[in-house]
Short mmCIF file of C-alpha atoms in Angstrom, two decimals:
data_model
loop_
_atom_site.label_atom_id
_atom_site.label_comp_id
_atom_site.label_asym_id
_atom_site.label_seq_id
_atom_site.Cartn_x
_atom_site.Cartn_y
_atom_site.Cartn_z
CA UNK L 728 -37.32 -112.09 33.72
CA UNK L 729 -34.74 -109.39 31.82
CA UNK L 730 -36.08 -107.91 28.24
CA UNK L 731 -33.88 -109.65 25.60
CA UNK L 732 -32.81 -112.73 27.51
CA UNK L 733 -31.75 -115.93 25.74
CA UNK L 734 -34.36 -117.84 26.74
CA UNK L 735 -37.69 -115.45 26.44
CA UNK L 736 -36.35 -115.04 22.65
CA UNK L 737 -36.09 -118.63 22.31
CA UNK L 738 -39.49 -119.11 23.73
CA UNK L 739 -40.71 -116.46 21.37
CA UNK L 740 -39.03 -117.68 17.88
CA UNK L 741 -39.69 -121.34 18.87
CA UNK L 742 -43.79 -121.35 17.73
CA UNK L 743 -42.89 -119.28 14.49
CA UNK L 744 -40.05 -121.75 13.13
CA UNK L 745 -42.16 -124.59 14.03
CA UNK L 746 -45.07 -122.85 12.29
CA UNK L 747 -42.93 -122.00 9.41
CA UNK L 748 -41.78 -125.66 8.96
CA UNK L 749 -45.11 -127.38 8.56
CA UNK L 750 -46.97 -124.53 7.30
CA UNK L 751 -44.51 -122.53 5.26
CA UNK L 752 -46.93 -121.58 2.86
CA UNK L 753 -49.70 -119.14 4.92
CA UNK L 754 -46.38 -117.76 6.49
CA UNK L 755 -44.89 -117.16 3.44
CA UNK L 756 -48.21 -115.16 2.35
CA UNK L 757 -48.61 -113.57 5.96
CA UNK L 758 -44.83 -111.98 5.20
CA UNK L 759 -45.34 -111.12 1.73
CA UNK L 760 -48.78 -109.04 2.94
CA UNK L 761 -47.11 -107.73 6.05
CA UNK L 762 -44.03 -106.38 3.93
CA UNK L 763 -47.09 -104.84 1.25
CA UNK L 764 -48.89 -103.34 4.64
CA UNK L 765 -45.81 -101.28 5.71
CA UNK L 766 -45.01 -99.75 2.32
CA UNK L 767 -48.97 -98.85 2.00
CA UNK L 768 -48.38 -97.03 4.98
CA UNK L 769 -45.21 -95.30 4.22
CA UNK L 770 -46.77 -94.29 0.91
CA UNK L 771 -49.72 -92.63 2.60
CA UNK L 772 -47.47 -90.37 4.94
CA UNK L 773 -45.46 -89.26 1.96
CA UNK L 774 -48.51 -88.72 -0.01
CA UNK L 775 -49.49 -86.56 3.39
CA UNK L 776 -46.30 -84.46 3.29
CA UNK L 777 -47.22 -83.56 0.00
CA UNK L 778 -45.65 -85.79 -2.55
CA UNK L 779 -47.36 -87.42 -5.54
CA UNK L 780 -48.31 -90.85 -5.27
CA UNK L 781 -46.01 -92.08 -7.57
CA UNK L 782 -43.02 -90.48 -5.74
CA UNK L 783 -45.01 -91.24 -2.36
CA UNK L 784 -44.44 -95.16 -3.17
CA UNK L 785 -41.06 -94.74 -4.50
CA UNK L 786 -39.49 -93.07 -1.73
CA UNK L 787 -41.78 -95.75 0.46
CA UNK L 788 -40.03 -98.69 -1.15
CA UNK L 789 -36.74 -97.03 -1.01
CA UNK L 790 -36.80 -95.83 2.50
CA UNK L 791 -37.76 -99.53 3.60
CA UNK L 792 -34.27 -100.66 1.48
CA UNK L 793 -35.55 -103.14 -0.94
CA UNK L 794 -38.96 -105.23 -0.46
CA UNK L 795 -36.58 -108.35 -1.50
CA UNK L 796 -34.04 -108.11 0.50
CA UNK L 797 -36.21 -107.40 3.61
CA UNK L 798 -38.19 -110.49 2.58
CA UNK L 799 -34.99 -112.51 2.61
CA UNK L 800 -33.81 -111.10 5.81
CA UNK L 801 -37.38 -111.99 7.30
CA UNK L 802 -36.98 -115.61 5.89
CA UNK L 803 -33.54 -115.89 7.76
CA UNK L 804 -34.50 -114.82 10.76
CA UNK L 805 -37.17 -117.84 10.95
CA UNK L 806 -33.96 -120.38 11.42
CA UNK L 807 -35.11 -123.01 8.96
CA UNK L 808 -33.67 -121.47 5.95
CA UNK L 809 -30.98 -124.31 5.96
CA UNK L 810 -33.92 -127.03 6.11
CA UNK L 811 -35.87 -125.63 2.84
CA UNK L 812 -32.51 -124.90 1.07
CA UNK L 813 -32.24 -128.88 1.71
CA UNK L 814 -35.48 -129.78 1.11
CA UNK L 815 -35.03 -127.97 -2.31
CA UNK L 816 -31.86 -129.33 -3.41
CA UNK L 817 -33.38 -133.02 -1.88
CA UNK L 818 -36.59 -132.27 -4.44
CA UNK L 819 -33.92 -131.50 -7.36
CA UNK L 820 -32.04 -134.71 -6.52
CA UNK L 821 -34.56 -136.67 -6.62
CA UNK L 822 -35.86 -135.05 -10.06
CA UNK L 823 -32.58 -135.68 -11.14
CA UNK L 824 -32.34 -139.06 -10.50
CA UNK L 825 -35.60 -140.50 -11.70
CA UNK L 826 -34.92 -138.69 -15.13
CA UNK L 827 -31.56 -141.21 -15.06
CA UNK L 828 -33.11 -144.22 -13.84
CA UNK L 829 -30.37 -146.38 -15.24
CA UNK L 830 -28.06 -144.54 -13.52
CA UNK L 831 -29.95 -144.50 -10.43
CA UNK L 832 -29.88 -148.18 -10.32
CA UNK L 833 -26.63 -148.61 -10.83
CA UNK L 834 -25.59 -145.86 -8.02
CA UNK L 835 -27.93 -147.23 -5.25
CA UNK L 836 -26.54 -150.68 -5.99
CA UNK L 837 -22.88 -149.60 -5.52
CA UNK L 838 -23.62 -147.60 -2.20
CA UNK L 839 -25.72 -150.68 -0.91
CA UNK L 840 -22.79 -153.06 -1.89
CA UNK L 841 -19.91 -150.34 -0.23
CA UNK L 842 -21.82 -149.74 2.60
CA UNK L 843 -22.61 -153.28 2.99
CA UNK L 844 -18.47 -154.59 2.53
CA UNK L 845 -18.05 -151.72 5.56
CA UNK L 846 -20.24 -153.23 7.42
CA UNK L 847 -18.64 -156.71 7.06
CA UNK L 848 -14.94 -155.59 7.25
CA UNK L 849 -15.62 -153.51 10.63
CA UNK L 850 -17.54 -156.58 11.90
CA UNK L 851 -14.78 -158.86 11.65
CA UNK L 852 -11.89 -156.43 12.42
CA UNK L 853 -13.79 -155.72 15.64
CA UNK L 854 -14.70 -159.41 16.41
CA UNK L 855 -11.21 -160.46 15.60
CA UNK L 856 -8.48 -158.14 16.12
CA UNK L 857 -10.04 -155.57 18.95
CA UNK L 858 -12.02 -157.58 21.16
CA UNK L 859 -10.53 -159.12 24.07
CA UNK L 860 -9.42 -162.57 24.46
CA UNK L 861 -12.34 -164.71 27.14
CA UNK L 862 -10.01 -165.08 29.36
CA UNK L 863 -9.23 -163.26 32.70
CA UNK L 864 -6.71 -160.51 32.59
CA UNK L 865 -5.65 -161.74 28.72
CA UNK L 866 -2.74 -159.47 28.61
CA UNK L 867 -0.84 -161.32 30.93
CA UNK L 868 -1.36 -164.31 28.46
CA UNK L 869 1.57 -164.85 26.37
CA UNK L 870 3.06 -168.06 23.72
CA UNK L 871 6.52 -168.78 24.48
CA UNK L 872 8.18 -169.49 21.13
CA UNK L 873 10.98 -171.41 19.42
CA UNK L 874 10.68 -172.72 15.95
CA UNK L 875 11.62 -172.93 12.23
CA UNK L 876 9.30 -171.39 9.94
CA UNK L 877 8.17 -173.32 7.24
CA UNK L 878 4.91 -174.66 5.24
CA UNK L 879 4.45 -177.33 8.00
CA UNK L 880 4.58 -175.42 11.16
CA UNK L 881 1.78 -172.96 11.20
CA UNK L 882 1.92 -171.61 14.80
CA UNK L 883 4.63 -170.42 16.95
CA UNK L 884 5.73 -173.42 19.27
CA UNK L 885 8.45 -174.92 21.41
CA UNK L 886 9.73 -178.44 21.34
CA UNK L 887 8.92 -180.84 24.34
CA UNK L 888 13.00 -180.79 25.50
CA UNK L 889 13.08 -177.04 25.33
CA UNK L 890 9.69 -176.47 26.88
CA UNK L 891 11.06 -178.53 29.83
CA UNK L 892 14.32 -176.49 29.86
CA UNK L 893 12.36 -173.49 29.87
CA UNK L 894 9.75 -174.63 32.73
CA UNK L 895 12.63 -175.74 35.13
CA UNK L 896 14.44 -172.04 34.40
CA UNK L 897 11.97 -169.63 34.12
CA UNK L 898 10.87 -167.36 37.18
CA UNK L 899 8.70 -164.57 35.11
CA UNK L 900 5.54 -166.68 34.42
CA UNK L 901 3.01 -167.75 36.98
CA UNK L 902 2.05 -170.98 35.09
CA UNK L 903 2.73 -172.47 31.74
CA UNK L 904 1.06 -175.42 29.58
CA UNK L 905 1.71 -176.88 26.08
CA UNK L 906 -1.41 -177.92 23.79
CA UNK L 907 -2.13 -179.45 20.82
CA UNK L 908 -5.50 -180.57 19.14
CA UNK L 909 -6.50 -183.81 17.49
CA UNK L 910 -9.61 -185.60 16.08
CA UNK L 911 -10.70 -188.64 18.07
CA UNK L 912 -13.86 -190.72 17.48
CA UNK L 913 -16.12 -190.55 20.17
CA UNK L 914 -18.45 -193.50 20.84
CA UNK L 915 -21.71 -192.34 22.89
CA UNK L 916 -25.01 -194.17 23.27
CA UNK L 917 -26.58 -192.31 20.57
CA UNK L 918 -24.11 -192.49 17.69
CA UNK L 919 -20.20 -192.09 17.15
CA UNK L 920 -18.59 -189.31 15.86
CA UNK L 921 -15.84 -187.30 15.23
CA UNK L 922 -14.86 -184.29 17.71
CA UNK L 923 -11.96 -182.28 18.37
CA UNK L 924 -9.79 -182.76 21.24
CA UNK L 925 -7.24 -180.52 23.00
CA UNK L 926 -4.59 -182.55 24.19
CA UNK L 927 -2.97 -180.30 27.14
CA UNK L 928 -0.42 -180.32 29.86
CA UNK L 929 -1.80 -180.47 33.41
CA UNK L 930 -1.61 -176.40 33.90
CA UNK L 931 -3.80 -175.50 30.74
CA UNK L 932 -6.70 -174.43 32.51
CA UNK L 933 -5.11 -172.85 35.42
CA UNK L 934 -2.80 -170.79 33.04
CA UNK L 935 -5.87 -169.58 31.03
CA UNK L 936 -7.58 -168.80 34.40
CA UNK L 937 -10.71 -170.35 33.75
CA UNK L 938 -12.85 -172.92 35.63
CA UNK L 939 -15.13 -175.63 35.04
CA UNK L 940 -18.48 -175.42 35.32
CA UNK L 941 -18.64 -178.92 36.87
CA UNK L 942 -16.43 -180.90 38.76
CA UNK L 943 -12.53 -179.97 37.78
CA UNK L 944 -9.88 -179.86 35.39
CA UNK L 945 -6.47 -181.73 35.02
CA UNK L 946 -3.72 -181.59 38.14
CA UNK L 947 0.05 -182.59 38.19
CA UNK L 948 -0.91 -185.87 40.21
CA UNK L 949 -3.39 -187.04 37.04
CA UNK L 950 -0.26 -187.37 34.88
CA UNK L 951 0.36 -191.33 36.19
CA UNK L 952 -3.10 -191.56 34.59
CA UNK L 953 -3.35 -189.74 31.88
CA UNK L 954 -4.88 -191.71 29.61
CA UNK L 955 -7.93 -192.23 31.62
CA UNK L 956 -9.23 -188.89 32.22
CA UNK L 957 -11.39 -186.50 29.93
CA UNK L 958 -12.82 -183.08 30.28
CA UNK L 959 -16.03 -182.44 28.25
CA UNK L 960 -16.77 -179.06 26.66
CA UNK L 961 -20.24 -177.51 27.33
CA UNK L 962 -21.65 -177.78 23.60
CA UNK L 963 -20.59 -181.69 23.46
CA UNK L 964 -21.82 -182.77 27.08
CA UNK L 965 -25.64 -181.13 25.86
CA UNK L 966 -25.09 -182.33 22.24
CA UNK L 967 -24.07 -186.17 22.48
CA UNK L 968 -24.74 -186.84 26.17
CA UNK L 969 -27.34 -185.14 26.49
CA UNK L 970 -26.71 -182.43 29.43
CA UNK L 971 -26.88 -185.28 32.28
CA UNK L 972 -26.34 -184.13 35.40
CA UNK L 973 -24.69 -186.97 37.11
CA UNK L 974 -21.66 -187.12 33.83
CA UNK L 975 -19.21 -186.85 36.59
CA UNK L 976 -17.33 -190.41 37.16
CA UNK L 977 -19.15 -191.90 33.99
CA UNK L 978 -16.85 -192.97 31.42
CA UNK L 979 -16.93 -192.13 27.56
CA UNK L 980 -15.18 -194.31 24.46
CA UNK L 981 -12.79 -191.83 22.48
CA UNK L 982 -10.52 -193.66 20.25
CA UNK L 983 -11.31 -197.00 21.50
CA UNK L 984 -10.31 -196.16 24.85
CA UNK L 985 -12.49 -195.44 27.94
CA UNK L 986 -11.98 -192.61 30.09
CA UNK L 987 -13.83 -190.88 32.99
CA UNK L 988 -15.14 -187.69 33.18
CA UNK L 989 -13.93 -185.42 35.65
CA UNK L 990 -15.55 -181.96 34.57
CA UNK L 991 -17.48 -180.16 32.22
CA UNK L 992 -16.30 -176.76 31.19
CA UNK L 993 -18.52 -173.69 30.73
CA UNK L 994 -20.62 -172.24 27.82
CA UNK L 995 -18.33 -170.24 25.60
CA UNK L 996 -14.93 -172.20 26.18
CA UNK L 997 -13.03 -174.00 23.04
CA UNK L 998 -9.63 -173.12 23.15
CA UNK L 999 -7.57 -174.38 21.08
CA UNK L 1000 -10.01 -173.27 18.81
CA UNK L 1001 -12.74 -176.05 18.02
CA UNK L 1002 -11.55 -177.89 21.05
CA UNK L 1003 -15.07 -180.00 22.11
CA UNK L 1004 -13.10 -182.16 25.20
CA UNK L 1005 -9.64 -182.17 26.47
CA UNK L 1006 -7.29 -185.03 27.57
CA UNK L 1007 -4.37 -184.89 29.60
CA UNK L 1008 -0.95 -184.86 28.09
CA UNK L 1009 2.12 -185.68 29.49
CA UNK L 1010 5.59 -185.01 28.25
CA UNK L 1011 7.88 -187.56 27.93
CA UNK L 1012 11.27 -186.67 26.33
CA UNK L 1013 11.93 -189.33 22.97
CA UNK L 1014 15.28 -189.82 22.29
CA UNK L 1015 14.86 -189.88 18.77
CA UNK L 1016 12.35 -187.11 18.46
CA UNK L 1017 10.73 -183.89 19.61
CA UNK L 1018 7.57 -182.60 19.20
CA UNK L 1019 6.57 -179.30 18.27
CA UNK L 1020 3.47 -177.91 20.37
CA UNK L 1021 2.23 -174.12 21.44
CA UNK L 1022 3.07 -173.11 24.73
CA UNK L 1023 1.01 -170.62 26.42
CA UNK L 1024 2.13 -168.96 29.77
CA UNK L 1025 0.62 -166.35 32.27
CA UNK L 1026 2.87 -163.80 33.50
CA UNK L 1027 3.46 -163.09 37.48
CA UNK L 1028 1.83 -160.08 38.45
CA UNK L 1029 4.22 -157.02 38.45
CA UNK L 1030 6.52 -158.96 35.63
CA UNK L 1031 6.27 -156.98 32.31
CA UNK L 1032 6.82 -158.32 28.83
CA UNK L 1033 10.34 -157.00 28.18
CA UNK L 1034 11.29 -158.50 31.51
CA UNK L 1035 10.20 -161.91 30.27
CA UNK L 1036 11.80 -161.62 27.37
CA UNK L 1037 15.33 -160.87 28.60
CA UNK L 1038 14.79 -164.01 31.08
CA UNK L 1039 13.47 -166.35 27.64
CA UNK L 1040 16.67 -164.66 25.63
CA UNK L 1041 18.95 -166.18 28.41
CA UNK L 1042 17.02 -169.30 28.95
CA UNK L 1043 17.09 -169.88 24.84
CA UNK L 1044 20.78 -170.45 24.80
CA UNK L 1045 20.45 -173.62 26.46
CA UNK L 1046 17.65 -174.66 23.82
CA UNK L 1047 18.32 -177.89 21.34
CA UNK L 1048 18.39 -175.68 18.28
CA UNK L 1049 20.35 -172.54 17.85
CA UNK L 1050 18.38 -169.31 17.39
CA UNK L 1051 18.31 -167.79 13.93
CA UNK L 1052 16.82 -165.10 11.51
CA UNK L 1053 14.69 -168.67 10.24
CA UNK L 1054 12.85 -168.95 13.85
CA UNK L 1055 9.99 -167.42 15.51
CA UNK L 1056 11.21 -166.95 18.90
CA UNK L 1057 10.52 -164.90 21.80
CA UNK L 1058 7.76 -164.00 23.61
CA UNK L 1059 4.14 -163.47 21.80
CA UNK L 1060 0.80 -161.98 22.75
CA UNK L 1061 -1.49 -165.25 22.72
CA UNK L 1062 -3.79 -163.32 20.33
CA UNK L 1063 -1.25 -163.95 17.84
CA UNK L 1064 -1.81 -167.55 17.48
CA UNK L 1065 -5.82 -166.54 17.13
CA UNK L 1066 -5.00 -163.56 14.43
CA UNK L 1067 -1.46 -164.01 13.57
CA UNK L 1068 -2.76 -165.57 9.83
CA UNK L 1069 -5.27 -162.79 9.17
CA UNK L 1070 -3.91 -159.42 10.75
CA UNK L 1071 -2.15 -157.80 8.15
CA UNK L 1072 -5.20 -158.73 5.50
CA UNK L 1073 -7.47 -157.06 7.68
CA UNK L 1074 -5.52 -154.25 8.54
CA UNK L 1075 -5.54 -153.68 4.75
CA UNK L 1076 -8.95 -153.66 4.58
CA UNK L 1077 -9.73 -151.88 7.73
#
């Protein structure tokens, strides 16, 4: 191996640096002894040349370039000067803080609160704003909305009439579905309880791309018996119905009506947020009123949001309510339904 090869130098210096780190006082004593030895040797050589002992020692120190400077250079060569300085600074800081214990306590509490708050905010932002939706290809899922803004309308929606108009003319979306939630009284062999039920149109689960863990979900043919069927959430199935594997085909009482269980959704699925079961919603136009419900759609492969928005704008001219500045109208990412109310506050704190 060539002399001066970097690995060779590293192998030579490593034991010295380790020893300097853990036995610094011994190394420092040896360093000073070595410097003194070299000065004595140089002094003896000067005396042999005929100089007086005093002049010989002074000349030796001058030729050595200054004792203190040489010692500092040797310390730097050990490669741990930065660590030693850090330890000294740390000791000084600890002594200073111990002398002002009141200030130290306040500083520690402030730092702890700051770190805790930042960690909590980051966790919320990561979980709410950054984490993708738990559906296949979530970037293809959009809300289709055309509704007035106001205190009584909390989410982007579409009226029943406008939804049917859109569905009959749309060519951009592979599937679309309307949905809402209501609270129902569930009667089980154990005890009655209030549960959150999603009221959804037939293509709801197909639009989201979520398959049941057991049985099946709704189909268009089920609309004739819409008030007789129910799909259960995994939590409700286990907690209220004992996780019975023969649950399919059994009947449960929901708001005084017996419904046949046709499927159980997989663990973790609870959409709309908090839904524990789902019933089929068949749109029937009432001449006196039209309900507003959120509508979700899955774009066809290859169709962009811009293309879908252009088509929506053309169809919206046929809607029962005209587009104006006080409306929420257009194609919005589905995540807006989940984080729309908290996005801006969270972004401020993030």
